[in-house]
Coordinates of C-alpha atoms in Angstrom, one line a residue:
M1 CA 86.4 17.1 12.3
P2 CA 84.2 20.5 11.5
S3 CA 80.9 20.4 11.6
A4 CA 80.3 23.4 8.8
I5 CA 82.3 24.0 5.6
R6 CA 83.1 27.4 4.6
V7 CA 82.2 28.1 1.0
G8 CA 83.7 31.6 -0.1
E9 CA 81.8 31.5 -3.3
M10 CA 78.5 29.9 -3.6
I11 CA 77.4 30.1 -6.9
T12 CA 80.4 29.0 -8.2
A13 CA 80.6 26.0 -5.9
I14 CA 77.2 25.2 -6.5
D15 CA 78.0 25.3 -10.8
E16 CA 81.5 23.2 -10.6
R17 CA 79.8 20.7 -7.7
L18 CA 83.0 21.5 -5.5
F19 CA 81.3 20.1 -2.2
P20 CA 78.7 17.2 -3.0
S21 CA 76.1 16.1 -0.1
V22 CA 73.0 14.4 0.8
T23 CA 70.4 16.1 2.4
M24 CA 67.6 15.0 4.3
W25 CA 64.5 16.2 6.2
N26 CA 62.7 14.3 8.5
R27 CA 59.4 16.6 9.0
L28 CA 58.6 20.1 8.0
E29 CA 56.7 22.1 10.3
G30 CA 55.5 26.3 11.2
R31 CA 57.0 27.9 14.1
P32 CA 54.0 29.9 15.2
R33 CA 55.0 33.2 17.1
T34 CA 52.2 33.2 19.2
Q35 CA 49.5 30.5 21.1
D36 CA 46.3 32.7 19.8
F37 CA 44.8 31.4 16.7
T38 CA 41.7 33.4 16.8
R39 CA 43.1 35.8 13.8
A40 CA 43.9 32.8 11.4
L41 CA 40.6 31.1 12.0
Q42 CA 39.0 34.1 11.0
A43 CA 40.0 33.5 7.3
E44 CA 39.8 37.1 6.7
V45 CA 39.6 38.8 3.2
R46 CA 41.3 42.0 2.8
D47 CA 40.3 42.7 -0.5
A48 CA 37.0 44.1 -0.2
L49 CA 36.4 45.0 -4.0
W50 CA 36.6 40.8 -4.4
M51 CA 34.0 40.3 -2.1
L52 CA 31.7 43.1 -4.1
G53 CA 32.9 41.5 -7.4
R54 CA 31.4 38.1 -6.2
Q55 CA 28.0 39.7 -4.7
W56 CA 27.9 41.0 -8.6
Q57 CA 28.5 37.8 -9.6
L58 CA 26.1 35.7 -7.6
G59 CA 23.3 38.4 -8.6
E60 CA 22.9 39.7 -5.1
F61 CA 23.0 43.2 -6.1
R62 CA 19.6 42.4 -8.7
G63 CA 18.0 41.2 -5.5
S64 CA 15.2 43.1 -3.5
D65 CA 16.1 44.5 0.4
A66 CA 13.5 42.3 2.0
G67 CA 13.4 41.5 5.5
S68 CA 13.1 38.2 7.3
P69 CA 10.3 37.4 9.3
V70 CA 10.5 37.4 13.1
F71 CA 7.3 37.0 14.4
A72 CA 3.8 35.2 13.1
K73 CA 0.7 34.8 14.2
V74 CA -1.6 32.0 12.3
R75 CA -5.4 32.1 12.3
M76 CA -6.7 28.3 11.5
D77 CA -9.8 26.9 11.1
T78 CA -10.2 22.9 11.9
T79 CA -12.8 20.5 12.1
T80 CA -12.8 16.4 12.8
L81 CA -14.2 13.6 10.3
T82 CA -17.2 12.4 11.7
R83 CA -18.7 9.9 9.3
F84 CA -17.7 7.0 7.3
R85 CA -19.4 5.5 4.2
P86 CA -17.6 2.3 2.5
G87 CA -18.6 1.4 -0.8
D88 CA -21.0 3.3 -3.1
D89 CA -23.8 2.9 -0.7
G90 CA -23.0 1.3 2.5
T91 CA -23.8 1.6 5.8
V92 CA -22.9 5.1 7.5
G93 CA -20.9 4.7 10.4
A94 CA -19.1 7.3 13.0
F95 CA -15.2 7.8 11.4
D96 CA -13.0 5.6 13.9
T97 CA -9.4 7.4 14.7
S98 CA -8.6 4.0 17.1
T99 CA -7.6 2.2 14.3
P100 CA -5.3 2.8 11.3
F101 CA -7.5 3.8 7.9
E102 CA -5.9 1.3 5.9
A103 CA -7.1 -1.4 7.6
Q104 CA -10.9 0.7 7.9
V105 CA -10.8 0.7 3.8
E106 CA -8.7 -2.4 3.0
R107 CA -9.7 -5.0 5.2
R108 CA -11.1 -8.1 3.7
P109 CA -13.0 -11.0 5.2
V110 CA -10.2 -13.9 6.4
P111 CA -11.6 -17.2 3.7
L112 CA -12.0 -19.8 6.5
R113 CA -14.1 -21.7 3.8
I114 CA -14.0 -21.7 -0.2
G115 CA -15.9 -23.0 -2.1
G116 CA -18.3 -24.8 0.8
R117 CA -14.9 -26.5 1.9
V118 CA -12.3 -26.0 4.9
A119 CA -9.7 -23.2 4.1
S120 CA -7.2 -21.5 5.7
L121 CA -6.3 -24.8 8.5
D122 CA -3.4 -22.9 9.9
L123 CA -5.7 -20.3 11.5
R124 CA -8.1 -23.1 12.1
L125 CA -6.0 -24.6 14.4
A126 CA -4.4 -21.3 16.0
M127 CA -8.1 -20.7 16.9
G128 CA -8.7 -24.0 18.5
R129 CA -5.8 -23.6 20.5
Q130 CA -6.7 -20.0 21.7
W131 CA -10.3 -22.1 22.7
Q132 CA -8.7 -24.6 24.4
R133 CA -6.7 -22.1 26.8
L134 CA -9.5 -20.2 27.8
V135 CA -11.6 -23.5 28.7
A136 CA -8.5 -25.1 30.4
P137 CA -9.5 -23.3 34.0
I138 CA -12.8 -23.7 33.5
G139 CA -12.7 -27.5 33.4
A140 CA -11.4 -30.9 31.6
F141 CA -13.4 -30.2 28.6
A142 CA -10.5 -30.6 26.1
A143 CA -11.4 -33.8 24.8
L144 CA -15.1 -33.3 24.4
F145 CA -14.3 -30.3 22.2
V146 CA -12.3 -31.9 20.0
E147 CA -14.5 -34.5 19.3
H148 CA -17.4 -32.1 18.5
Y149 CA -15.1 -29.6 16.7
P150 CA -12.9 -32.4 14.5
V151 CA -10.5 -31.7 11.8
A152 CA -12.2 -34.1 9.3
A153 CA -9.9 -36.8 8.0
P154 CA -9.4 -36.5 4.3
D155 CA -11.2 -39.1 2.4
P156 CA -9.6 -40.0 -1.0
S157 CA -12.5 -41.2 -2.9
A158 CA -14.9 -37.7 -1.9
A159 CA -14.7 -34.9 -4.5
A160 CA -15.2 -32.6 -1.9
D161 CA -11.6 -33.7 -0.7
A162 CA -10.2 -33.9 -3.8
Q163 CA -8.1 -30.7 -3.3
I164 CA -6.9 -31.9 -0.1
C165 CA -5.8 -35.2 -1.3
S166 CA -4.1 -33.5 -4.5
E167 CA -1.7 -31.6 -2.3
P168 CA 0.6 -34.3 -0.7
P169 CA 1.1 -31.4 1.9
A170 CA -1.9 -30.8 2.8
F171 CA -3.1 -34.3 3.0
A172 CA -0.9 -34.9 5.6
L173 CA -1.5 -32.1 7.7
F174 CA -5.0 -32.8 7.6
A175 CA -4.6 -36.7 8.4
A176 CA -2.3 -35.9 11.2
A177 CA -4.9 -33.3 12.9
A178 CA -7.6 -35.2 12.2
G179 CA -8.9 -36.8 15.6
R180 CA -6.4 -34.9 17.5
L181 CA -6.9 -31.0 17.0
M182 CA -9.9 -29.0 17.8
D183 CA -10.8 -27.0 14.6
G184 CA -11.5 -23.6 16.1
G185 CA -12.9 -22.6 12.4
L186 CA -15.8 -24.7 13.2
L187 CA -16.7 -23.1 16.6
Y188 CA -16.5 -19.3 15.7
E189 CA -19.1 -19.8 12.7
H190 CA -21.3 -21.7 15.2
L191 CA -21.2 -18.7 17.5
S192 CA -21.3 -17.0 14.6
A193 CA -24.5 -18.1 13.0
A194 CA -27.1 -17.2 15.8
A195 CA -27.0 -14.7 18.9
G196 CA -28.1 -17.9 21.2
N197 CA -25.4 -20.4 20.1
H198 CA -23.1 -21.5 22.6
A199 CA -20.1 -23.6 22.5
Y200 CA -21.8 -26.0 24.8
D201 CA -24.4 -26.7 22.1
G202 CA -24.9 -30.7 22.1
I203 CA -21.9 -31.5 24.4
A204 CA -24.2 -33.6 27.2
A205 CA -21.1 -34.0 29.0
I206 CA -20.4 -30.5 29.9
P207 CA -22.4 -29.7 33.3
G208 CA -24.9 -26.8 33.5
S209 CA -22.5 -25.4 36.0
A210 CA -20.1 -24.5 33.5
H211 CA -22.3 -22.9 31.4
H212 CA -22.0 -19.8 32.8
D213 CA -18.6 -19.4 32.6
I214 CA -17.9 -21.1 29.0
E215 CA -20.4 -18.1 27.8
L216 CA -17.7 -15.5 29.4
A217 CA -15.0 -17.6 27.2
E218 CA -17.0 -17.4 24.0
Q219 CA -17.5 -13.5 24.7
A220 CA -13.1 -13.6 25.4
F221 CA -12.7 -15.8 22.1
L222 CA -14.6 -13.9 19.8
A223 CA -12.9 -10.4 21.1
W224 CA -9.5 -12.2 20.3
F225 CA -10.3 -13.0 16.9
A226 CA -11.6 -9.9 16.3
R227 CA -8.3 -8.4 17.3
L228 CA -5.9 -10.7 15.7
I229 CA -7.3 -10.0 12.3
M230 CA -9.5 -7.1 11.6
Q231 CA -12.5 -7.8 8.9
P232 CA -15.1 -6.3 7.5
D233 CA -19.1 -6.9 9.1
G234 CA -21.0 -7.2 5.9
A235 CA -22.0 -3.9 4.9
D236 CA -18.9 -2.3 5.7
D237 CA -16.9 -3.8 2.9
S238 CA -15.4 -0.9 0.7
W239 CA -14.0 -3.5 -1.6
T240 CA -16.1 -3.3 -5.3
P241 CA -15.5 -6.2 -7.2
P242 CA -16.6 -5.2 -10.6
H243 CA -14.3 -2.5 -11.0
L244 CA -11.5 -3.9 -8.9
E245 CA -10.6 -1.4 -6.4
Y246 CA -12.0 0.5 -3.0
R247 CA -15.0 3.2 -3.0
F248 CA -15.6 4.6 0.2
A249 CA -16.4 8.3 1.4
V250 CA -15.5 10.3 4.3
S251 CA -16.9 13.8 5.5
A252 CA -16.7 16.5 8.6
P253 CA -19.3 19.0 9.4
E254 CA -18.6 22.8 8.2
P255 CA -20.4 26.0 9.1
D256 CA -21.9 25.7 5.6
G257 CA -22.8 22.1 5.9
D258 CA -20.8 19.0 5.6
K259 CA -17.7 18.7 3.9
V260 CA -17.9 15.4 2.0
Y261 CA -14.2 13.1 0.9
T262 CA -14.9 10.4 -1.6
A263 CA -12.4 7.7 -3.3
E264 CA -13.7 6.7 -6.6
E265 CA -10.6 4.3 -7.2
Y266 CA -8.5 3.5 -4.6
Y267 CA -6.2 0.3 -5.3
Q268 CA -2.5 1.4 -5.2
G269 CA -2.0 0.2 -1.6
R270 CA -1.0 3.4 -0.2
L271 CA -3.6 5.8 1.2
D272 CA -3.1 9.5 1.8
W273 CA -5.4 12.6 1.0
Y274 CA -4.0 12.7 -2.6
S275 CA -6.6 9.2 -2.9
L276 CA -9.7 11.7 -2.3
D277 CA -11.5 14.0 -4.0
I278 CA -14.1 16.7 -2.6
G279 CA -17.2 15.1 -3.2
T280 CA -20.5 16.7 -4.3
A281 CA -23.2 14.2 -2.7
E282 CA -23.7 14.2 1.1
I283 CA -23.7 11.2 3.0
D284 CA -26.6 10.5 5.4
P285 CA -26.3 10.1 8.8
P286 CA -26.1 6.7 10.6
A287 CA -28.4 5.4 12.4
D288 CA -26.7 6.3 15.7
P289 CA -24.9 9.4 14.9
T290 CA -21.7 10.6 16.9
P291 CA -23.1 14.0 19.3
T292 CA -21.3 16.9 17.1
P293 CA -21.5 20.3 18.1
T294 CA -24.6 21.8 16.2
T295 CA -23.7 25.9 16.7
N296 CA -20.3 26.2 15.5
P297 CA -18.8 22.6 14.3
T298 CA -15.3 24.2 13.0
D299 CA -13.2 25.3 16.0
H300 CA -11.1 28.6 15.1
V301 CA -7.5 28.8 17.0
V302 CA -4.9 31.6 16.4
R303 CA -1.3 30.9 17.4
T304 CA 1.7 33.1 18.1
T305 CA 5.1 31.9 17.0
L306 CA 8.6 32.2 15.2
P307 CA 9.0 31.2 12.0
V308 CA 12.1 28.7 11.6
P309 CA 14.1 28.6 8.1
V310 CA 13.7 25.0 5.8
T311 CA 16.9 23.1 6.0
F312 CA 17.7 19.6 4.4
T313 CA 20.4 17.4 4.4
G314 CA 23.0 18.8 2.0
M315 CA 21.4 22.0 1.7
P316 CA 24.0 24.5 -0.1
N317 CA 24.8 27.5 1.8
T318 CA 23.0 31.1 1.2
R319 CA 26.5 33.0 1.1
W320 CA 29.7 32.2 -1.1
W321 CA 32.4 32.5 1.3
S322 CA 30.7 29.8 3.9
F323 CA 32.4 26.4 4.5
E324 CA 30.1 23.5 3.3
E325 CA 30.0 19.8 4.1
A326 CA 30.9 18.6 0.8
K327 CA 28.0 15.6 1.1
T328 CA 26.0 16.9 -2.1
N329 CA 27.4 17.6 -5.2
Y330 CA 25.1 20.1 -7.0
G331 CA 27.1 20.5 -9.1
D332 CA 27.6 17.3 -11.0
V333 CA 24.0 16.7 -11.1
D334 CA 23.0 15.8 -14.8
A335 CA 19.4 17.0 -16.0
S336 CA 18.2 17.2 -19.1
T337 CA 16.0 19.8 -20.2
T338 CA 13.1 17.6 -20.2
D339 CA 13.4 16.4 -16.7
L340 CA 11.4 19.5 -15.2
A341 CA 11.3 17.8 -11.7
K342 CA 15.0 17.6 -11.2
L343 CA 15.3 21.3 -12.9
M344 CA 12.6 22.2 -10.6
F345 CA 14.4 21.0 -7.1
L346 CA 18.0 22.0 -8.3
E347 CA 16.5 25.4 -8.4
F348 CA 15.0 25.5 -5.2
A349 CA 17.9 24.5 -3.5
L350 CA 20.5 26.3 -5.1
V351 CA 18.7 30.1 -5.7
Y352 CA 15.1 29.8 -3.6
A353 CA 16.2 27.6 -0.4
N354 CA 16.5 30.1 2.2
D355 CA 13.1 31.9 1.2
W356 CA 11.0 29.5 2.9
F357 CA 10.2 29.0 6.5
V358 CA 8.3 26.7 8.7
I359 CA 5.6 27.5 11.1
P360 CA 5.2 24.6 13.3
F361 CA 1.1 23.8 13.8
T362 CA 0.1 20.8 15.7
L363 CA -2.9 18.7 14.5
D364 CA -5.1 15.7 15.3
S365 CA -5.2 13.0 12.7
G366 CA -8.5 12.8 11.3
S367 CA -9.2 16.5 10.9
L368 CA -9.3 19.1 8.4
A369 CA -7.6 22.5 8.5
N370 CA -7.7 25.5 6.6
V371 CA -5.3 28.3 7.1
R372 CA -7.1 31.3 6.9
G373 CA -3.9 34.0 6.7
L374 CA -0.8 34.8 8.7
A375 CA -0.1 37.9 9.8
V376 CA 3.8 38.4 10.0
S377 CA 6.6 40.8 11.5
N378 CA 9.9 41.2 9.9
T379 CA 13.0 42.3 11.0
F380 CA 12.9 45.9 9.5
G381 CA 9.8 46.2 11.7
E382 CA 7.0 46.1 9.1
R383 CA 3.5 44.1 9.3
F384 CA 2.2 42.3 6.2
W385 CA -1.0 40.0 6.1
I386 CA -0.5 36.8 3.7
E387 CA -3.0 34.5 2.7
A388 CA -2.7 31.5 0.6
A389 CA -0.7 31.3 -3.0
G390 CA -3.2 28.7 -4.5
A391 CA -6.5 31.2 -3.9
G392 CA -8.8 31.7 -6.4
A393 CA -10.4 29.6 -9.3
E394 CA -9.6 26.2 -9.6
D395 CA -9.2 26.0 -13.2
D396 CA -6.5 28.8 -13.3
W397 CA -3.2 27.3 -14.4
Q398 CA -1.6 29.9 -13.0
R399 CA -2.3 28.9 -9.6
W400 CA -0.2 26.8 -7.3
S401 CA -0.8 24.5 -4.5
M402 CA 0.6 21.8 -2.5
F403 CA -1.3 19.0 -0.4
T404 CA -5.0 20.1 -1.7
V405 CA -7.9 18.3 -3.3
D406 CA -9.1 19.3 -6.4
D407 CA -12.3 20.7 -6.0
P408 CA -14.7 20.7 -8.9
G409 CA -16.5 24.2 -7.6
A410 CA -14.9 27.3 -9.0
A411 CA -13.2 28.7 -5.9
A412 CA -9.9 26.3 -4.8
D413 CA -10.6 24.6 -2.0
L414 CA -7.1 24.8 0.5
T415 CA -8.5 22.7 3.2
L416 CA -5.5 20.1 4.3
L417 CA -6.8 16.8 5.1
L418 CA -5.4 14.7 7.6
L419 CA -5.9 11.4 7.4
P420 CA -5.6 8.4 10.5
I421 CA -2.9 6.6 9.0
V422 CA 0.6 4.7 9.6
A423 CA 4.2 5.6 8.0
T424 CA 5.1 1.7 7.3
V425 CA 2.9 -1.4 6.6
D426 CA 4.6 -5.2 6.9
A427 CA 3.4 -6.8 3.9
S428 CA 3.0 -10.8 3.8
P429 CA 3.9 -12.5 0.7
P430 CA 0.6 -12.5 -1.7
T431 CA -2.1 -15.5 -0.5
E432 CA -3.7 -15.1 -3.7
D433 CA -2.1 -13.7 -6.9
V434 CA -4.3 -13.1 -10.1
W435 CA -3.4 -11.6 -13.7
L436 CA -6.4 -10.5 -15.6
I437 CA -5.2 -10.2 -19.2
R438 CA -6.4 -9.7 -22.9
D439 CA -6.6 -12.3 -25.2
E440 CA -7.0 -11.0 -28.5
V441 CA -6.6 -14.3 -30.3
A442 CA -9.4 -16.3 -28.8
D443 CA -11.1 -12.7 -28.1
M444 CA -11.9 -13.0 -24.7
V445 CA -9.9 -12.0 -21.1
W446 CA -8.5 -14.6 -19.1
G447 CA -8.1 -14.7 -15.1
V448 CA -4.7 -16.4 -14.6
E449 CA -4.3 -17.8 -11.3
L450 CA -0.9 -17.7 -10.8
S451 CA -1.1 -18.3 -6.6
V452 CA -3.7 -19.5 -5.4
P453 CA -4.6 -20.5 -1.7
L454 CA -4.2 -24.3 -0.2
P455 CA -6.6 -25.8 2.2
T456 CA -3.8 -25.6 4.7
G457 CA -3.9 -22.0 4.0
E458 CA 0.3 -21.6 2.5
P459 CA 0.2 -20.3 -1.4
A460 CA 1.1 -23.0 -4.3
P461 CA 1.6 -21.9 -8.0
G462 CA -1.9 -22.2 -9.8
V463 CA -0.5 -24.1 -12.5
E464 CA 0.8 -26.7 -10.4
A465 CA -2.0 -27.1 -8.3
G466 CA -4.2 -27.4 -11.3
S467 CA -2.2 -30.1 -12.8
L468 CA -2.2 -31.9 -9.6
L469 CA -6.0 -31.9 -9.2
R470 CA -6.3 -33.0 -12.6
S471 CA -3.9 -36.1 -12.1
F472 CA -5.4 -37.1 -9.1
L473 CA -9.0 -36.8 -10.6
Q474 CA -7.6 -39.1 -13.4
S475 CA -6.3 -41.6 -11.2
Q476 CA -9.7 -41.8 -9.7
L477 CA -10.9 -43.0 -12.6
P478 CA -10.8 -47.2 -14.2
P479 CA -8.0 -47.0 -16.5
V480 CA -8.5 -46.1 -20.2
G481 CA -7.8 -49.1 -22.5
P482 CA -5.5 -47.6 -25.8
A483 CA -7.1 -46.1 -28.4
P484 CA -8.1 -47.8 -31.9
A485 CA -5.5 -47.3 -34.4
S486 CA -6.4 -44.7 -36.9
V487 CA -5.6 -45.1 -40.5
A488 CA -6.6 -41.3 -41.5
A489 CA -3.7 -38.8 -41.5
E490 CA -5.4 -36.1 -39.9
R491 CA -7.2 -35.9 -37.0
Y492 CA -10.1 -33.4 -36.3
Q493 CA -10.1 -32.1 -32.4
V494 CA -13.2 -29.7 -31.1
M495 CA -11.3 -27.6 -28.7
S496 CA -7.7 -27.3 -27.1
T497 CA -6.9 -27.7 -23.7
V498 CA -6.4 -25.1 -21.8
P499 CA -5.1 -24.7 -18.2
E500 CA -7.0 -25.2 -15.5
N501 CA -6.1 -22.2 -13.5
W502 CA -6.9 -20.2 -16.3
I503 CA -10.4 -18.7 -15.9
P504 CA -11.8 -17.4 -19.0
F505 CA -13.9 -14.1 -19.3
V506 CA -16.5 -13.4 -22.0
P507 CA -17.7 -10.4 -23.4
V508 CA -21.3 -9.9 -22.8
H509 CA -23.5 -6.3 -23.3
V510 CA -24.1 -4.4 -20.0
D511 CA -28.3 -4.5 -18.8
G512 CA -30.1 -2.2 -21.3
S513 CA -27.4 -0.9 -23.3
N514 CA -26.7 -2.5 -27.2
R515 CA -23.4 -0.9 -27.0
E516 CA -21.5 -0.8 -23.8
T517 CA -19.8 -4.5 -22.9
Q518 CA -18.5 -5.9 -19.6
L519 CA -16.5 -9.0 -18.9
Q520 CA -18.4 -12.0 -17.3
R521 CA -16.4 -14.9 -15.6
A522 CA -17.0 -18.2 -17.6
A523 CA -15.9 -21.6 -17.2
L524 CA -14.6 -24.1 -19.1
P525 CA -15.2 -28.2 -18.6
R526 CA -13.4 -30.6 -17.2
I527 CA -13.1 -33.0 -19.3
L528 CA -11.3 -36.9 -17.8
D529 CA -10.6 -39.9 -19.7
G530 CA -13.0 -42.5 -18.8
D531 CA -15.2 -40.4 -16.7
P532 CA -19.2 -41.8 -17.2
N533 CA -20.1 -38.4 -15.7
A534 CA -21.2 -35.0 -17.3
P535 CA -17.9 -32.7 -17.6
V536 CA -17.7 -30.5 -14.6
K537 CA -17.1 -27.4 -15.1
V538 CA -13.7 -26.3 -13.5
Q539 CA -14.2 -23.3 -11.1
P540 CA -11.7 -20.9 -9.5
R541 CA -9.7 -21.3 -6.5
T542 CA -9.1 -17.7 -5.4
V543 CA -11.4 -15.8 -3.5
L544 CA -10.5 -12.9 -6.2
L545 CA -12.4 -15.0 -9.1
R546 CA -14.9 -16.7 -6.9
Q547 CA -17.1 -13.6 -6.4
G548 CA -20.5 -14.6 -5.8
L549 CA -20.2 -18.8 -6.5
D550 CA -20.6 -18.8 -2.6
A551 CA -23.4 -17.3 -2.1
T552 CA -26.3 -18.9 -1.1
A553 CA -28.1 -18.8 -4.8
A554 CA -24.8 -18.5 -7.0
Q555 CA -24.1 -15.2 -8.5
T556 CA -22.4 -13.7 -11.9
Y557 CA -19.5 -12.1 -11.7
F558 CA -18.7 -9.2 -14.0
V559 CA -15.7 -7.0 -14.5
A560 CA -16.2 -3.7 -16.0
E561 CA -14.8 -3.5 -19.2
E562 CA -12.4 -0.8 -18.8
E563 CA -10.6 -2.2 -16.0
V564 CA -8.6 -4.6 -17.9
P565 CA -6.6 -2.7 -20.3
R566 CA -4.4 -3.7 -22.8
A567 CA -1.1 -4.0 -20.6
G568 CA -3.4 -6.2 -18.3
T569 CA -3.6 -5.8 -14.9
R570 CA -2.4 -7.9 -11.4
V571 CA -4.4 -8.1 -8.8
Q572 CA -3.2 -9.8 -4.8
H573 CA -4.4 -10.6 -1.7
S574 CA -2.2 -10.4 1.2
Y575 CA -1.8 -9.7 4.7
Q576 CA -0.9 -6.6 6.2
R577 CA 0.7 -5.8 9.8
T578 CA 1.4 -2.8 11.6
R579 CA 1.5 -0.9 15.2
W580 CA -1.1 2.0 16.4
T581 CA -0.4 4.7 17.7
D582 CA -1.7 3.1 21.2
G583 CA 1.1 0.0 20.8
S584 CA -1.7 -2.3 19.1
V585 CA -0.8 -4.7 16.8
V586 CA -3.3 -4.1 13.8
T587 CA -3.6 -6.7 11.0
W588 CA -5.7 -7.7 7.9
L589 CA -6.4 -8.8 4.7
R590 CA -6.1 -6.5 1.8
V591 CA -6.6 -6.4 -2.1
R592 CA -3.9 -4.5 -4.3
R593 CA -4.2 -3.7 -7.6
Q594 CA -0.9 -3.5 -9.9
T595 CA -0.4 -2.8 -13.9
G596 CA 0.0 -6.1 -15.8
R597 CA 2.9 -6.8 -18.4
G598 CA 0.7 -6.7 -21.2
E599 CA -1.4 -9.2 -23.3
G600 CA -1.5 -13.1 -23.1
A601 CA -2.3 -16.1 -25.5
S602 CA -3.9 -19.2 -24.1
G603 CA -3.4 -20.9 -27.1
L604 CA -7.6 -22.0 -26.9
R605 CA -8.9 -23.1 -30.3
F606 CA -12.0 -24.7 -32.1
D607 CA -12.5 -27.1 -34.7
Y608 CA -8.8 -27.7 -36.1
L609 CA -7.6 -30.8 -38.1
V610 CA -4.4 -32.4 -35.9
D611 CA -2.1 -34.2 -38.1
Q612 CA -1.3 -37.9 -37.2
P613 CA 1.6 -39.9 -36.7
G614 CA 2.5 -42.3 -39.8
P615 CA 2.7 -45.9 -39.4
G616 CA 6.2 -46.8 -37.9
S617 CA 6.8 -42.9 -37.0

């Protein structure tokens, strides 16, 4: 059978379908005539007029014929921070670059006692275990230290142990540790109370031959706890309780005098150059000042380098005929006319991206740098002297600058402040959580303790802890008989009740002013049925609201009126942990403040009538 059919007239055969057939292709492929693909990959464009039209469409003919920088010489003046002052009038000390600056500013004392009662039992037990490990090579003194620094068993009949006994988990932990484990917090308090105190004080069974080794263990114990949690040492606490924020200042020497930076209201939790302003007052030198050069405290550095074009992920190509990776679709960005930040970014990415160059310059942390100028040579052999674009008057609205700190003076300050901070910090769940809210009906401010620390160190809901404590105290009193039957239709109520985790703040006058007001911490009475004693005041259980209560002589706590706006404010205690440049782990307890969620209502009322249920109801 022939493999092909001869067709005389192709058009007639197709129209009349004289030879029907089924045609199928497995694959269609081109047959290149050469194995060299160099020219095919060039993607040549033959029409030069099309190229010119595209350049005209993109506005390239309106651009200036400028050269690209190929060589740059930078003049940089640098100095180093040397002094640190915590608070408004704290003790000035040397600026420490061996620890994160966040830890130096934010650190707060770890509460080993709250209201004179034992707190943070989990930490106290860890301290006891560490001491036992230190003295184990010296001798078999573990039982002696457990006996001398014991965990006290809670007593349900003692009012001081009511917070422990009202919480079943806390009561179980204290009861299990009593007589078996050592309270390392008691040892730490004893060693820190006076310079001559030692761990073997009052323990006659420890021979004198072991005293020297125990004293060495004491030094190691104190150093271990200082490394474990970084804490302030009295006068170097930057937290300002009346304003619910941190305040501090740093300074660096310059030829014309010290340059001072101050932070008047830092509370956001992210510390960087924008948290500080240029101060006008000098910082007094510390008692033992760090030696600094007196002839010329500023280093003048001249460095030659090659400028590098700025690039970023998804950056559009600057030429129309270039192939892009298509990971970012700038044409699909939807920006309204009021979204200035997005519009500025798009203009930078699409129009001016290739106009920016980077000149690397390495600086030490904790330093100040000021670029005096750049000598730049371009591809045309031209040489230019370039100064900072932000130079000029500070209040010039047309002045543009980045990473600069405001200066109240006439001339703009162009100094770059590089603080010794870390990029990432791990935060624990809040150990204390307090909301300060305004109650317009009661005409006061309430400090609502949403989360309070238990004696074990664990946090607990404030309303739950307050309810358990009140129920426990009520259970310790003799039962009260039923109230006499009332025949009146209404009952006179002197005052309504408020949960014990609501701490009142009342407005009072500022001393010396009859117009300015501030908020003073107050207290509500705890009234228990059948209590023969006078009602006691409900005290806050958080360290944040107990300011001044645990001092030797109790002090009144005031909060500035402006620190609690109509939206309220939220303050939290939490532990922070990070690693420093030498690999060491740094942990500290900090306070963070946030904006609240609006006003609240406590339901507090005075002198009102309550309807009484009728007979049979």
